[in-house]
PDB file of C-alpha atoms and ligand atoms in Angstrom:
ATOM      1  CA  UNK R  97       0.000   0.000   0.000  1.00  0.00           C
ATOM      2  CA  UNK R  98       1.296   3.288  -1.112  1.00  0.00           C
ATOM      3  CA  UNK R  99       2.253   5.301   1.957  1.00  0.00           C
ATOM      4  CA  UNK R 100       0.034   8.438   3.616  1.00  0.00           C
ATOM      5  CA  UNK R 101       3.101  10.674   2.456  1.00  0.00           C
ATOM      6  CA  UNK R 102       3.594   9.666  -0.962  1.00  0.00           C
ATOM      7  CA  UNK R 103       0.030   9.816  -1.448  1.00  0.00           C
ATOM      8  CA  UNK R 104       0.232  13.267  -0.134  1.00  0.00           C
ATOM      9  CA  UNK R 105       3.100  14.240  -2.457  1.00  0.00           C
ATOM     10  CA  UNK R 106       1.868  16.192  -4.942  1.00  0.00           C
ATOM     11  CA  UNK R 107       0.802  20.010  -3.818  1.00  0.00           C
ATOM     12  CA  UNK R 108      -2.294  20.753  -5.035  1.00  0.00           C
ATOM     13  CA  UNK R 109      -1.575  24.666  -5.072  1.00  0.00           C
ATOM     14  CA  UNK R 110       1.722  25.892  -5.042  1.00  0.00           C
ATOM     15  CA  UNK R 111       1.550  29.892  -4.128  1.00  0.00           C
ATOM     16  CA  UNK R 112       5.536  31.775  -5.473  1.00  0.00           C
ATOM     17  CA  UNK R 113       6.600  35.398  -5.120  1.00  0.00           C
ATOM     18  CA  UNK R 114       2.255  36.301  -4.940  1.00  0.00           C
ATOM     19  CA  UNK R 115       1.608  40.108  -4.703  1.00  0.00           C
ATOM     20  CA  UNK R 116      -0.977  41.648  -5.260  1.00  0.00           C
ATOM     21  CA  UNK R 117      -1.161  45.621  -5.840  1.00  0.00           C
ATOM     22  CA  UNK R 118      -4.683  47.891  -5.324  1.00  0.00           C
ATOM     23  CA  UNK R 119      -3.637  51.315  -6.901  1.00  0.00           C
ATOM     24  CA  UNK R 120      -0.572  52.020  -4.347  1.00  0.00           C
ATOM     25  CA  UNK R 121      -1.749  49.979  -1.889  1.00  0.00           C
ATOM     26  CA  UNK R 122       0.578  46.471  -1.710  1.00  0.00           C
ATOM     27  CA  UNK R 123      -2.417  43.878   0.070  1.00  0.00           C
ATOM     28  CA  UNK R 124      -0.688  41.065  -0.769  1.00  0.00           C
ATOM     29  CA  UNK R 125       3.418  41.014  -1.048  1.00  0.00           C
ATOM     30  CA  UNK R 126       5.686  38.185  -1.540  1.00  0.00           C
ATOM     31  CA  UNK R 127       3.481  35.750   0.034  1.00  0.00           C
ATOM     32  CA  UNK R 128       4.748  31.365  -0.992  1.00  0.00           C
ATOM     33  CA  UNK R 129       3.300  28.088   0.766  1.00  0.00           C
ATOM     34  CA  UNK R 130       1.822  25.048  -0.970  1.00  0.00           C
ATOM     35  CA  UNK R 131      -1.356  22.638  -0.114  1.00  0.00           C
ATOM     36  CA  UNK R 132      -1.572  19.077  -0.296  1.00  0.00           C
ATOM     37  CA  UNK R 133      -4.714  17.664  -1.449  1.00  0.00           C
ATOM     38  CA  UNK R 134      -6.509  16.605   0.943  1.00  0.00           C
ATOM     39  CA  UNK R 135      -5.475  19.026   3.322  1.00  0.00           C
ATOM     40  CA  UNK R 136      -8.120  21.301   5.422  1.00  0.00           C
ATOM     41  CA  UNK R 137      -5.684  24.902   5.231  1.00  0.00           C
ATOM     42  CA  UNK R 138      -7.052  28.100   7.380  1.00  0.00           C
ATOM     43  CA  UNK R 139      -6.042  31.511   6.369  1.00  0.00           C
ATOM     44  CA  UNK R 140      -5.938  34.006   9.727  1.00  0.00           C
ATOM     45  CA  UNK R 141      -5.519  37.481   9.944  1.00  0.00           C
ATOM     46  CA  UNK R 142      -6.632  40.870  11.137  1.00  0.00           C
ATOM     47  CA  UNK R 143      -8.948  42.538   8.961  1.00  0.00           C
ATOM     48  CA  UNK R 144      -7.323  43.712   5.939  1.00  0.00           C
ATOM     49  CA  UNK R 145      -5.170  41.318   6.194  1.00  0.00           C
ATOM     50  CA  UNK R 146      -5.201  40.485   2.722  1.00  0.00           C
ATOM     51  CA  UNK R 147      -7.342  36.885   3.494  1.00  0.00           C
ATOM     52  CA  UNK R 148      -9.943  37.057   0.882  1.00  0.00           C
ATOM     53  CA  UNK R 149      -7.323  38.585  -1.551  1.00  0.00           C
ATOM     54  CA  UNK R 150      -5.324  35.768  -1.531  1.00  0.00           C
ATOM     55  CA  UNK R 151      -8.447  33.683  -1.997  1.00  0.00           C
ATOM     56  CA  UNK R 152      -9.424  35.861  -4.596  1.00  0.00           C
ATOM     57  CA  UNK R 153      -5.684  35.172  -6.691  1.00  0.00           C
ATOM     58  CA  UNK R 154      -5.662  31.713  -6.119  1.00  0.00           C
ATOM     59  CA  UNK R 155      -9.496  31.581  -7.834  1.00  0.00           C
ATOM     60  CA  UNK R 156      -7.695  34.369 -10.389  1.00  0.00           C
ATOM     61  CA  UNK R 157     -10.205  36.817  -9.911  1.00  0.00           C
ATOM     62  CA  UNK R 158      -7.833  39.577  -9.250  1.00  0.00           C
ATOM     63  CA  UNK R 159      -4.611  40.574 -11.183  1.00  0.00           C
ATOM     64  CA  UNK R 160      -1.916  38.952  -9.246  1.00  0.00           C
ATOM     65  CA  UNK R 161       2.268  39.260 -10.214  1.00  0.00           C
ATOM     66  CA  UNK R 162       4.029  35.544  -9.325  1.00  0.00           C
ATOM     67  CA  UNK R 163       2.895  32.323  -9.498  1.00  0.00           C
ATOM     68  CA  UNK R 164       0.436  29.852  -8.794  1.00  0.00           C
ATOM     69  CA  UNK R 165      -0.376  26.453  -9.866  1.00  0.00           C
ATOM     70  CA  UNK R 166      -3.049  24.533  -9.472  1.00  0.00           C
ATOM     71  CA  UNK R 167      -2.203  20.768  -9.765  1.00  0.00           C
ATOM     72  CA  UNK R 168       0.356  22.274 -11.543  1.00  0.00           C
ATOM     73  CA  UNK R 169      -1.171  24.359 -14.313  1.00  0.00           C
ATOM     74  CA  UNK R 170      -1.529  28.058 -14.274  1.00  0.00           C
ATOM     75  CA  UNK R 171      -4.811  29.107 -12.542  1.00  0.00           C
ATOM     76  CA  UNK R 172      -6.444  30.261 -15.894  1.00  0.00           C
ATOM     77  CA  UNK R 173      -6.040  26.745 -17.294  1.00  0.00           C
ATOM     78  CA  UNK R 174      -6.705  24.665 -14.174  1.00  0.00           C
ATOM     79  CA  UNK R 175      -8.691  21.662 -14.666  1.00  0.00           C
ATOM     80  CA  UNK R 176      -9.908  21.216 -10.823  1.00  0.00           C
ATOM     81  CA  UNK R 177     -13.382  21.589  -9.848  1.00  0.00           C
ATOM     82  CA  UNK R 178     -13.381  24.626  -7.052  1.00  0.00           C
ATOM     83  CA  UNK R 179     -16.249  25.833  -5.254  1.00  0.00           C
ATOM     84  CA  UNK R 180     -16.230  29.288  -3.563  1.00  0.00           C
ATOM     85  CA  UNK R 181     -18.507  30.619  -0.749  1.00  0.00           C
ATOM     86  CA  UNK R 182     -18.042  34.707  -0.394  1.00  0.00           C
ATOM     87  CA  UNK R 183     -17.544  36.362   2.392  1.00  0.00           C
ATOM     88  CA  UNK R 184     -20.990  38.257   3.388  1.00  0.00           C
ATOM     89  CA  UNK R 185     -23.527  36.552   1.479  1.00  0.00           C
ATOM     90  CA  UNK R 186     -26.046  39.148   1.309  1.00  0.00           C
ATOM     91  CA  UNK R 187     -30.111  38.453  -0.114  1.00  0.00           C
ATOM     92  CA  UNK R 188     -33.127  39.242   0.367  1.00  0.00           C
ATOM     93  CA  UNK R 189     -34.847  36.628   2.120  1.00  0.00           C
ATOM     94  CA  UNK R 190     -38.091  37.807   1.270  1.00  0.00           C
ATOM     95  CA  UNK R 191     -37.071  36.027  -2.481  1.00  0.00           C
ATOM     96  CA  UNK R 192     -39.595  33.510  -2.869  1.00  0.00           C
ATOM     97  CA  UNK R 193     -37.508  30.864  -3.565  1.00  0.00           C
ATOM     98  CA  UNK R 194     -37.354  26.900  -2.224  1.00  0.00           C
ATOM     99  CA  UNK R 195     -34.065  25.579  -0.774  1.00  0.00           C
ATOM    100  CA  UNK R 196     -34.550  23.077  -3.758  1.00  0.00           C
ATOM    101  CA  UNK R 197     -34.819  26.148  -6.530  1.00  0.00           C
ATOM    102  CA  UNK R 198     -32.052  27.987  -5.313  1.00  0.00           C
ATOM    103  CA  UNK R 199     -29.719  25.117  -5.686  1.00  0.00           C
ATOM    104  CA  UNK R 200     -31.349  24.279  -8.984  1.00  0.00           C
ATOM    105  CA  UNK R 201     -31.112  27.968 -10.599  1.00  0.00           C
ATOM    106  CA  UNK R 202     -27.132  27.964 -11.519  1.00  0.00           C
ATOM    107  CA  UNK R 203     -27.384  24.328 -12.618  1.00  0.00           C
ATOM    108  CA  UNK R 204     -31.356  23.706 -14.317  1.00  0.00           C
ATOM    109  CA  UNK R 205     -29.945  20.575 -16.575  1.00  0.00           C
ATOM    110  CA  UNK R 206     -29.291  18.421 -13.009  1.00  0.00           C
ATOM    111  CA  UNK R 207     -31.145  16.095 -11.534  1.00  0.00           C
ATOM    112  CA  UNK R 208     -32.991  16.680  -8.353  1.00  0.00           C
ATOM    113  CA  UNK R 209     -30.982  13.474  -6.778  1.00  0.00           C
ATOM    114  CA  UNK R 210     -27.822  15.817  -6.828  1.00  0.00           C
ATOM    115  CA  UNK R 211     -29.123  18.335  -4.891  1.00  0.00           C
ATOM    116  CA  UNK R 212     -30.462  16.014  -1.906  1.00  0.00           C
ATOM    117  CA  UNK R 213     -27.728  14.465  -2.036  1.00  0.00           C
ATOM    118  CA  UNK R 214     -25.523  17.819  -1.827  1.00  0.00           C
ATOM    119  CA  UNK R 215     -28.333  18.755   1.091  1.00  0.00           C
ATOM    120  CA  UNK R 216     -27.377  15.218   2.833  1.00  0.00           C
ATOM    121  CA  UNK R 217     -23.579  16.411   2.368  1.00  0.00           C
ATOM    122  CA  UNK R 218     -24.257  19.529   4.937  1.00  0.00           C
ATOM    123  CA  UNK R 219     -26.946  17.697   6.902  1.00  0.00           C
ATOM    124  CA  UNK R 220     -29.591  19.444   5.440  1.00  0.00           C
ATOM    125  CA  UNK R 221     -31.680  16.359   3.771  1.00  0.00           C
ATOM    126  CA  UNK R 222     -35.582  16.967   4.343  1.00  0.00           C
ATOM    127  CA  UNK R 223     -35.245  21.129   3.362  1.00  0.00           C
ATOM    128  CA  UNK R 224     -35.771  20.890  -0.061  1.00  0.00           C
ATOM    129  CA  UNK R 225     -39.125  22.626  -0.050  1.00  0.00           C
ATOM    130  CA  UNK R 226     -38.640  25.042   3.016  1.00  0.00           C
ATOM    131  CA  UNK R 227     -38.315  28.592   1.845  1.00  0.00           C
ATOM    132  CA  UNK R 228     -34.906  30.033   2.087  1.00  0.00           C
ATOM    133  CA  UNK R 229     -36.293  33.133   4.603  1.00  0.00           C
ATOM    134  CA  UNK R 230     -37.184  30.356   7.107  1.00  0.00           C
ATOM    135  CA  UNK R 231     -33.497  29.162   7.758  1.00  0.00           C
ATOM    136  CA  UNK R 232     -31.348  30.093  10.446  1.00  0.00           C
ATOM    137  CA  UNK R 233     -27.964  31.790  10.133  1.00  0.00           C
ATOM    138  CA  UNK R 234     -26.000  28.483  10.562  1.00  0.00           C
ATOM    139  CA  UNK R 235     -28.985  26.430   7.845  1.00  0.00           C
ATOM    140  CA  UNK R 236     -28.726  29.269   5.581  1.00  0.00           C
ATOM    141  CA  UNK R 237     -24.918  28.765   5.567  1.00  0.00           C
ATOM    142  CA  UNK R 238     -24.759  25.162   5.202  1.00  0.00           C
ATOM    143  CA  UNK R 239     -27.525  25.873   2.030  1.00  0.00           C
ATOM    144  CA  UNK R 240     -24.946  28.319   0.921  1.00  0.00           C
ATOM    145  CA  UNK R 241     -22.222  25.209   0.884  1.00  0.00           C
ATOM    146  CA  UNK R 242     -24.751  22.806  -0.243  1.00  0.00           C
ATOM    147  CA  UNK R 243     -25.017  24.942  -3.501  1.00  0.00           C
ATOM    148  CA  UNK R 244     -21.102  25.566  -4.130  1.00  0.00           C
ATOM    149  CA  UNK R 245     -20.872  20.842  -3.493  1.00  0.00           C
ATOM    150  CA  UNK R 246     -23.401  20.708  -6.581  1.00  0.00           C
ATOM    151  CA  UNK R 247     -20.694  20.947  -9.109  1.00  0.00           C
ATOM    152  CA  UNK R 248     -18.379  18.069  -6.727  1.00  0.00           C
ATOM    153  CA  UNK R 249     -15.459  20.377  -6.234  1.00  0.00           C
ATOM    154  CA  UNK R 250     -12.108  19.045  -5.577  1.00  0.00           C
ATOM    155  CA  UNK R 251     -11.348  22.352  -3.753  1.00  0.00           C
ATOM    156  CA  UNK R 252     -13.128  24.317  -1.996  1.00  0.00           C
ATOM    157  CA  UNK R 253     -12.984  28.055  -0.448  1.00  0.00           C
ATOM    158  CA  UNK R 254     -14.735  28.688   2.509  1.00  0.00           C
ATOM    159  CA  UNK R 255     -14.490  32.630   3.147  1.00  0.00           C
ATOM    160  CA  UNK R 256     -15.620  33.655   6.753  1.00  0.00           C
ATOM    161  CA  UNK R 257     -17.960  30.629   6.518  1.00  0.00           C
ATOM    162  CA  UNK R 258     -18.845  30.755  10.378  1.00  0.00           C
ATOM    163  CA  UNK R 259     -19.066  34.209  10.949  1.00  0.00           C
ATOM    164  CA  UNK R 260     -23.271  34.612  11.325  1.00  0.00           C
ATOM    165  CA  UNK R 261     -23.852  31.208  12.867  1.00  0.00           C
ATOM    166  CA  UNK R 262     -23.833  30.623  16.722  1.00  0.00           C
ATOM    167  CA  UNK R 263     -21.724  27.834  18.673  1.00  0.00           C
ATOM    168  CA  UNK R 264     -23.232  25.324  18.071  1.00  0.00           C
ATOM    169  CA  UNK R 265     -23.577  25.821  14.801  1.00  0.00           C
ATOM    170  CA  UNK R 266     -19.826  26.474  14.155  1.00  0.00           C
ATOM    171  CA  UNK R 267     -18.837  23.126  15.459  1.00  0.00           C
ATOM    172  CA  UNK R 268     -21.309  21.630  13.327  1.00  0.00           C
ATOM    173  CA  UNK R 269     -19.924  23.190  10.408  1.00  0.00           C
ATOM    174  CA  UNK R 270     -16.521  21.850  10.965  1.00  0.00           C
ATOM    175  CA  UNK R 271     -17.864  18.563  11.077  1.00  0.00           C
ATOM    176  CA  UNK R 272     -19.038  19.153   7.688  1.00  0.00           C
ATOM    177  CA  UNK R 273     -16.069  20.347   6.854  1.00  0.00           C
ATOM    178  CA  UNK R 274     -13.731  17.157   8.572  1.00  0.00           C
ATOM    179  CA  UNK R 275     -16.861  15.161   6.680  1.00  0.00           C
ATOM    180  CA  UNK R 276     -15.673  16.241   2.975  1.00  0.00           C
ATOM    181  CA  UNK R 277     -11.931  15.817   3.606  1.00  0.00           C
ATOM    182  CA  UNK R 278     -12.138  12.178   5.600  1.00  0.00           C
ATOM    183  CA  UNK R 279     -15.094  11.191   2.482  1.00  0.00           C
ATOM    184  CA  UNK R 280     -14.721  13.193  -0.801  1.00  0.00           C
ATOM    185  CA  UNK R 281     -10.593  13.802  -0.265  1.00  0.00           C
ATOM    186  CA  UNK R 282     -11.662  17.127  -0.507  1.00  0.00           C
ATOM    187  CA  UNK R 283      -9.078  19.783  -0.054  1.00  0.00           C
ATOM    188  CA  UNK R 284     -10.376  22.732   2.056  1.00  0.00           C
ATOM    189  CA  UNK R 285      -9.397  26.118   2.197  1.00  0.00           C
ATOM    190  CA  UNK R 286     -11.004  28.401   4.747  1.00  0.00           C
ATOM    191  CA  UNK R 287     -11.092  32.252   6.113  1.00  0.00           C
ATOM    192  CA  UNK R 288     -11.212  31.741   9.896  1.00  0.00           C
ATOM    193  CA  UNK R 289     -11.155  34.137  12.916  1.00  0.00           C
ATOM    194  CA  UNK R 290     -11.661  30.966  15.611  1.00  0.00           C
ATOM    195  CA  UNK R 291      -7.895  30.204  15.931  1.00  0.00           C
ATOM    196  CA  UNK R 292      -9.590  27.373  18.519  1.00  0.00           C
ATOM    197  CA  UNK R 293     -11.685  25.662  16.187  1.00  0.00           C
ATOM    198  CA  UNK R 294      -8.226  26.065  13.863  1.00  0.00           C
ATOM    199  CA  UNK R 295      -6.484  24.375  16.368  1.00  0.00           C
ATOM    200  CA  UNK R 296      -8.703  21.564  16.552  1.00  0.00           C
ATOM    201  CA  UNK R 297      -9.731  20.910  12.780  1.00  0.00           C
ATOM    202  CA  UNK R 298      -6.863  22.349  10.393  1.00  0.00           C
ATOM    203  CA  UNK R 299      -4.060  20.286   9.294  1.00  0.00           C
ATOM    204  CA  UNK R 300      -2.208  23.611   8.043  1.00  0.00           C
ATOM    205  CA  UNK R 301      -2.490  27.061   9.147  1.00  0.00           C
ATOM    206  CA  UNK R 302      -1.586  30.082   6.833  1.00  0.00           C
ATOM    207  CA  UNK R 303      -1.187  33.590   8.770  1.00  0.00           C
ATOM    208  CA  UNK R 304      -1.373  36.602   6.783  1.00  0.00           C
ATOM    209  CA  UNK R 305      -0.601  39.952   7.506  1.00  0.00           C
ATOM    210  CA  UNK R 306      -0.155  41.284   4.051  1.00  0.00           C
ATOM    211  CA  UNK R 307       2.973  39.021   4.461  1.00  0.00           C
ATOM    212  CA  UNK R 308       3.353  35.505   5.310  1.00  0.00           C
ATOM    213  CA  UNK R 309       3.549  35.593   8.349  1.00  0.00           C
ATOM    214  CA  UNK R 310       3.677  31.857   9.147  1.00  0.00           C
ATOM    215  CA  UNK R 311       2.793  28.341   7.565  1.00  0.00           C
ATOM    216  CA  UNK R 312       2.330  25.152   9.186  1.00  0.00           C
ATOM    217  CA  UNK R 313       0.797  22.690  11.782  1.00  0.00           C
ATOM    218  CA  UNK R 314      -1.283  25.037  14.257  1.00  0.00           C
ATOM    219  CA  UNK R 315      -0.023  23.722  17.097  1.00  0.00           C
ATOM    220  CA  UNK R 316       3.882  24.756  15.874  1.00  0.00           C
ATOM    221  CA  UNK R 317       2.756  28.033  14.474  1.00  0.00           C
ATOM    222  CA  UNK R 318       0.405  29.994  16.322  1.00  0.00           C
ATOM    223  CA  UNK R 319       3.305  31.391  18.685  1.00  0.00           C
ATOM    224  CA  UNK R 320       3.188  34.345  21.298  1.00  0.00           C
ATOM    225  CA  UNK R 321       5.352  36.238  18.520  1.00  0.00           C
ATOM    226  CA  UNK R 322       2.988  35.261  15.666  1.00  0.00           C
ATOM    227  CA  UNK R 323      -0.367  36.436  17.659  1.00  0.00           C
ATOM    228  CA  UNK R 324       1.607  39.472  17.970  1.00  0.00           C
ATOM    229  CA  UNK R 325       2.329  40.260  14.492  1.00  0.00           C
ATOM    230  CA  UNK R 326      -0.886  39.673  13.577  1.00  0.00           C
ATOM    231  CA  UNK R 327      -2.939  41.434  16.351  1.00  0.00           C
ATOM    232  CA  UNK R 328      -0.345  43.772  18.344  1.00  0.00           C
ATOM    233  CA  UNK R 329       0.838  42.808  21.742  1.00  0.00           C
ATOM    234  CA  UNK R 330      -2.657  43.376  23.663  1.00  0.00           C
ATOM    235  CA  UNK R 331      -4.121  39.956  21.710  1.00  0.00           C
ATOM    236  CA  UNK R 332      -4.705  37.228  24.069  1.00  0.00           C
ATOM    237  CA  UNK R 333      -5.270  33.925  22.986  1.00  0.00           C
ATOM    238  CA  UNK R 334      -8.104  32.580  24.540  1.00  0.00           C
ATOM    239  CA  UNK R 335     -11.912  31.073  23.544  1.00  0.00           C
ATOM    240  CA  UNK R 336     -14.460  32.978  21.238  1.00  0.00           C
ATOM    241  CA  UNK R 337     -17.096  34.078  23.415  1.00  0.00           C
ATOM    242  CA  UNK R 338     -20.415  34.198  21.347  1.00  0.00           C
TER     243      UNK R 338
HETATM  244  P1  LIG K1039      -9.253  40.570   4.636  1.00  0.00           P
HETATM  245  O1  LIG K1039     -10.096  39.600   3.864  1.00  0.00           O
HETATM  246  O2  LIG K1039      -8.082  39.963   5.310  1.00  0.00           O
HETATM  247  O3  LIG K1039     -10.081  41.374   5.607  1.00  0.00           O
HETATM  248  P2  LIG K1039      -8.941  41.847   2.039  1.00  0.00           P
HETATM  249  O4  LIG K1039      -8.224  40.846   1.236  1.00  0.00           O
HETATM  250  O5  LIG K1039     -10.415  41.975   1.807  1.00  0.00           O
HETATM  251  O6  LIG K1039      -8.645  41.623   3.593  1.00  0.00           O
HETATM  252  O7  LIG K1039      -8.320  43.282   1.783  1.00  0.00           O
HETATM  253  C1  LIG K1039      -6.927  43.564   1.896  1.00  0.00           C
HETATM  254  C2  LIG K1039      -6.683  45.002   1.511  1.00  0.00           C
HETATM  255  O8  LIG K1039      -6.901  45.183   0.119  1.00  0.00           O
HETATM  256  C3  LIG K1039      -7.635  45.978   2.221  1.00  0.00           C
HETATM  257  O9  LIG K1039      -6.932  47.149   2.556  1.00  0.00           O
HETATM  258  C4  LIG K1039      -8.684  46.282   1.166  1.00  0.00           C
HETATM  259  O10 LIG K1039      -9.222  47.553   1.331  1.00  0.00           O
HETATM  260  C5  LIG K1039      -7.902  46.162  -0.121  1.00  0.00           C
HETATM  261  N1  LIG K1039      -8.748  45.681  -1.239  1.00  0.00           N
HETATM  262  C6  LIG K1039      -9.352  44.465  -1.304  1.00  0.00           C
HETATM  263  N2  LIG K1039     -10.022  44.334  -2.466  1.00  0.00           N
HETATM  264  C7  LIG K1039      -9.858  45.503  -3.148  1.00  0.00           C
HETATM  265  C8  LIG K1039     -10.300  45.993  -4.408  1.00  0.00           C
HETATM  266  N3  LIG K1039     -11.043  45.243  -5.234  1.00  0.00           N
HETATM  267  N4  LIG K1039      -9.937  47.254  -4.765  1.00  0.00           N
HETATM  268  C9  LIG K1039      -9.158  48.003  -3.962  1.00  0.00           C
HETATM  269  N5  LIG K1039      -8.708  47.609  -2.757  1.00  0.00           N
HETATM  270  C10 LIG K1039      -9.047  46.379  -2.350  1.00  0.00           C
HETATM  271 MG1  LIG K1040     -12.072  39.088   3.976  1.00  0.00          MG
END
């Protein structure tokens, strides 16, 4: 049997030199690390940080100077399947529309089995019909993943993805989340501010502060000196109370 590591061997981004310019401002500079497939990766930062700009490059939505492959290729000609949820998914939810028809409306040619079935993914099975005003934050937001799993992405961005949902909610989403890696192999990238739940769930932790400012297991990066280049000496590392 072909060892964890080998299997592991191949990066499934590589990220070289990446900066990324707004006018004068620099948000991104000189920023490298790699992913693994299969990896869950969380991106932490201050606001402004340059998080979602980084996401942003990698899905090559924004002009970028240095590299990045994806399995290899250049991000315009990547073959992988990514899904993306935004940061601050904003609607009205006075739209009349069914959990089942907003899944449907980006993708009208699938069948309705993929869209339980993407439902069942985020433990949503049985909302098909409810209208999408009736959810809660944390249903709404496990709707919102339900719809970016339709197409079977091999990678997926997660941007903020706990950021209206309570507790309990968060933890449930990071089951989801350990759910797609441990079943699907799916490689997860996601904006976090709960350096605990980071601690527990990420394999790799990516801390931005316009620079890299460090890469690795959580447990060996999150330092005293790293919380303090990221949020000034006053940070204290310690529980999100809700
Ligand atoms: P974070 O997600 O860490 O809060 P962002 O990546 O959204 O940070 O933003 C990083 C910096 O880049 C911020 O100063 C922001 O104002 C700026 N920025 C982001 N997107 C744009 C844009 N499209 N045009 C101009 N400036 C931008
Ligand atoms: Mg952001």
């Amino acid at each position: 049997m072909e060892s964890k590591k080998q299997q592991m061997s191949k990066p499934i981004i590589e990220v070289d030199g990446l900066t990324v310019r707004f006018g004068n401002e620099i948000a991104l500079s000189g920023v490298s690390f790699s992913v693994e497939s299969g990896e869950v990766v969380a991106i932490v930062g201050p606001n402004g940080s340059g998080k979602t700009t980084l996401v942003r490059a990698i899905l090559n939505l924004v002009p970028f100077s240095g590299t990045i492959l994806i399995n290899g290729k250049r991000v315009s000609e990547a073959l992988e399947r990514m899904g993306y949820v935004p940061q601050r998914f904003h609607f009205d939810l006075t739209v009349p529309l069914t959990v089942q028809e907003f899944l449907k409306l980006p993708f009208p040619h699938l069948s309705e089995r993929r869209f339980s079935r993407a439902l069942l993914e985020v433990d949503m099975k049985g909302a098909e019909d409810r209208m999408l005003g009736t959810l809660s934050g944390g249903e709404l937001q496990r709707v919102l993943i339900a719809r970016s799993l339709v197409s079977n992405p091999t990678l997926l961005f997660l941007d903020e993805p706990t950021s209206a949902v309570d507790l309990v909610g968060t933890k449930g989403f990071y089951e989801i989340v350990s759910h797609l890696r441990k079943v699907h192999g799916t490689t997860v990238i996601l904006i976090s501010h709960e350096i605990h739940m980071v601690y527990q769930f990420a394999d790799r932790i990516i801390c931005l502060n316009r620079n890299l400012i460090c890469y690795g297991k959580p447990e060996e990066s999150i330092t005293k000196e790293v919380l303090e280049k990221l949020y000034g000496k006053d940070m204290r590392f310690q529980p999100h109370k809700h």
